[in-house]
């Protein structure tokens, strides 16, 4: 059985797998531990990247195109922390904008403008 759940606190929708044993129901979240998500609330297809803060030398942990109105999630391989998320109009762009979130958080891009002029919602 799969159930959908929307958190009242955050408004995030999650899918849960439920196992019923008698009167006891156990829920297992389908998302991995310390998962993070980026929501592209613009109309544009944009390229998102993420890395753990302070670990630029270890490379990106997330590289993904996200269509306008869609969400993409990933999981840091090295536990919780702070992520530096960047967004670009093209994969090879130098100019874009970025923000930071907790490794288990969701960052919502409201408006995209190159040169660090994006509007984000956490």
mmCIF file of C-alpha atoms in Angstrom:
data_model
loop_
_atom_site.group_PDB
_atom_site.id
_atom_site.type_symbol
_atom_site.label_atom_id
_atom_site.label_comp_id
_atom_site.label_asym_id
_atom_site.label_seq_id
_atom_site.Cartn_x
_atom_site.Cartn_y
_atom_site.Cartn_z
ATOM 1 C CA UNK A 1 0.000 0.000 0.000
ATOM 2 C CA UNK A 2 1.359 3.466 -0.863
ATOM 3 C CA UNK A 3 0.077 6.618 0.789
ATOM 4 C CA UNK A 4 0.647 10.261 -0.112
ATOM 5 C CA UNK A 5 1.292 12.713 2.698
ATOM 6 C CA UNK A 6 1.581 16.506 2.632
ATOM 7 C CA UNK A 7 3.246 18.113 5.639
ATOM 8 C CA UNK A 8 1.212 20.962 7.116
ATOM 9 C CA UNK A 9 4.392 22.610 8.363
ATOM 10 C CA UNK A 10 6.242 22.621 5.048
ATOM 11 C CA UNK A 11 3.639 21.843 2.402
ATOM 12 C CA UNK A 12 5.898 19.081 1.053
ATOM 13 C CA UNK A 13 4.309 15.998 -0.432
ATOM 14 C CA UNK A 14 5.893 12.646 0.387
ATOM 15 C CA UNK A 15 5.133 9.098 -0.625
ATOM 16 C CA UNK A 16 5.108 6.472 2.084
ATOM 17 C CA UNK A 17 5.007 2.717 1.949
ATOM 18 C CA UNK A 18 2.706 1.387 4.655
ATOM 19 C CA UNK A 19 2.713 -2.053 6.210
ATOM 20 C CA UNK A 20 -0.256 -2.949 8.361
ATOM 21 C CA UNK A 21 0.247 -5.468 11.165
ATOM 22 C CA UNK A 22 -2.996 -5.898 13.095
ATOM 23 C CA UNK A 23 -3.853 -2.467 14.480
ATOM 24 C CA UNK A 24 -0.267 -1.214 14.088
ATOM 25 C CA UNK A 25 0.734 0.629 10.918
ATOM 26 C CA UNK A 26 4.426 1.160 10.183
ATOM 27 C CA UNK A 27 5.501 3.869 7.743
ATOM 28 C CA UNK A 28 8.766 3.911 5.808
ATOM 29 C CA UNK A 29 9.562 7.125 3.947
ATOM 30 C CA UNK A 30 10.437 6.434 0.305
ATOM 31 C CA UNK A 31 13.055 9.235 0.272
ATOM 32 C CA UNK A 32 16.589 8.408 1.441
ATOM 33 C CA UNK A 33 17.868 9.821 4.733
ATOM 34 C CA UNK A 34 19.152 13.390 4.490
ATOM 35 C CA UNK A 35 17.539 13.879 1.070
ATOM 36 C CA UNK A 36 17.355 17.392 -0.326
ATOM 37 C CA UNK A 37 15.137 18.758 -3.076
ATOM 38 C CA UNK A 38 15.145 21.713 -5.443
ATOM 39 C CA UNK A 39 11.880 23.044 -6.834
ATOM 40 C CA UNK A 40 11.976 25.008 -10.068
ATOM 41 C CA UNK A 41 8.914 27.250 -9.780
ATOM 42 C CA UNK A 42 9.843 29.203 -12.904
ATOM 43 C CA UNK A 43 8.641 28.431 -16.425
ATOM 44 C CA UNK A 44 12.183 27.773 -17.684
ATOM 45 C CA UNK A 45 14.183 24.550 -17.917
ATOM 46 C CA UNK A 46 17.249 25.198 -15.722
ATOM 47 C CA UNK A 47 20.415 23.346 -14.721
ATOM 48 C CA UNK A 48 20.893 22.815 -10.955
ATOM 49 C CA UNK A 49 24.067 21.740 -9.156
ATOM 50 C CA UNK A 50 24.873 21.127 -5.493
ATOM 51 C CA UNK A 51 27.958 20.473 -3.413
ATOM 52 C CA UNK A 52 28.572 20.138 0.308
ATOM 53 C CA UNK A 53 29.651 23.488 1.751
ATOM 54 C CA UNK A 54 33.396 23.647 2.315
ATOM 55 C CA UNK A 55 34.059 20.670 0.039
ATOM 56 C CA UNK A 56 34.435 22.357 -3.351
ATOM 57 C CA UNK A 57 37.548 20.277 -3.996
ATOM 58 C CA UNK A 58 35.475 17.076 -3.771
ATOM 59 C CA UNK A 59 33.213 18.054 -6.654
ATOM 60 C CA UNK A 60 29.505 18.226 -7.272
ATOM 61 C CA UNK A 61 27.138 15.757 -5.658
ATOM 62 C CA UNK A 62 24.144 16.789 -7.799
ATOM 63 C CA UNK A 63 23.902 17.862 -11.466
ATOM 64 C CA UNK A 64 20.475 17.877 -13.050
ATOM 65 C CA UNK A 65 18.239 19.680 -15.515
ATOM 66 C CA UNK A 66 14.887 20.542 -13.918
ATOM 67 C CA UNK A 67 11.936 21.540 -16.071
ATOM 68 C CA UNK A 68 9.847 24.550 -15.040
ATOM 69 C CA UNK A 69 7.276 23.601 -12.418
ATOM 70 C CA UNK A 70 9.132 20.410 -11.429
ATOM 71 C CA UNK A 71 11.139 19.154 -8.453
ATOM 72 C CA UNK A 72 14.313 17.051 -8.327
ATOM 73 C CA UNK A 73 15.830 15.424 -5.241
ATOM 74 C CA UNK A 74 19.186 13.955 -4.326
ATOM 75 C CA UNK A 75 20.979 12.575 -1.305
ATOM 76 C CA UNK A 76 24.410 13.671 -0.108
ATOM 77 C CA UNK A 77 26.735 10.706 0.174
ATOM 78 C CA UNK A 78 28.385 11.996 3.323
ATOM 79 C CA UNK A 79 25.660 12.684 5.884
ATOM 80 C CA UNK A 80 23.855 15.879 6.846
ATOM 81 C CA UNK A 81 25.347 19.310 6.441
ATOM 82 C CA UNK A 82 24.908 22.485 4.427
ATOM 83 C CA UNK A 83 24.598 22.373 0.647
ATOM 84 C CA UNK A 84 25.580 25.087 -1.799
ATOM 85 C CA UNK A 85 22.986 24.954 -4.592
ATOM 86 C CA UNK A 86 23.538 26.769 -7.893
ATOM 87 C CA UNK A 87 21.304 27.201 -10.928
ATOM 88 C CA UNK A 88 22.232 28.098 -14.505
ATOM 89 C CA UNK A 89 20.494 28.710 -17.831
ATOM 90 C CA UNK A 90 22.890 26.253 -19.537
ATOM 91 C CA UNK A 91 25.096 23.409 -18.332
ATOM 92 C CA UNK A 92 28.252 25.229 -19.447
ATOM 93 C CA UNK A 93 27.213 28.662 -18.102
ATOM 94 C CA UNK A 94 29.592 30.497 -15.817
ATOM 95 C CA UNK A 95 27.039 32.993 -14.511
ATOM 96 C CA UNK A 96 24.052 31.866 -12.493
ATOM 97 C CA UNK A 97 22.893 32.226 -8.934
ATOM 98 C CA UNK A 98 22.870 30.163 -5.793
ATOM 99 C CA UNK A 99 21.844 29.723 -2.197
ATOM 100 C CA UNK A 100 22.448 27.386 0.737
ATOM 101 C CA UNK A 101 20.149 24.849 2.388
ATOM 102 C CA UNK A 102 20.359 22.097 4.970
ATOM 103 C CA UNK A 103 21.199 18.773 3.344
ATOM 104 C CA UNK A 104 17.719 17.474 4.194
ATOM 105 C CA UNK A 105 15.876 20.649 3.136
ATOM 106 C CA UNK A 106 14.040 21.914 0.088
ATOM 107 C CA UNK A 107 15.016 25.038 -1.822
ATOM 108 C CA UNK A 108 12.425 26.663 -4.083
ATOM 109 C CA UNK A 109 13.501 28.856 -6.982
ATOM 110 C CA UNK A 110 10.787 31.502 -7.465
ATOM 111 C CA UNK A 111 12.502 33.648 -10.124
ATOM 112 C CA UNK A 112 15.678 33.079 -12.137
ATOM 113 C CA UNK A 113 17.985 35.855 -13.254
ATOM 114 C CA UNK A 114 21.667 35.410 -13.996
ATOM 115 C CA UNK A 115 24.319 37.247 -12.001
ATOM 116 C CA UNK A 116 23.062 36.271 -8.516
ATOM 117 C CA UNK A 117 19.663 37.938 -8.824
ATOM 118 C CA UNK A 118 17.439 34.918 -8.177
ATOM 119 C CA UNK A 119 14.573 34.875 -5.730
ATOM 120 C CA UNK A 120 14.546 31.785 -3.497
ATOM 121 C CA UNK A 121 12.131 30.449 -0.896
ATOM 122 C CA UNK A 122 13.312 28.005 1.764
#
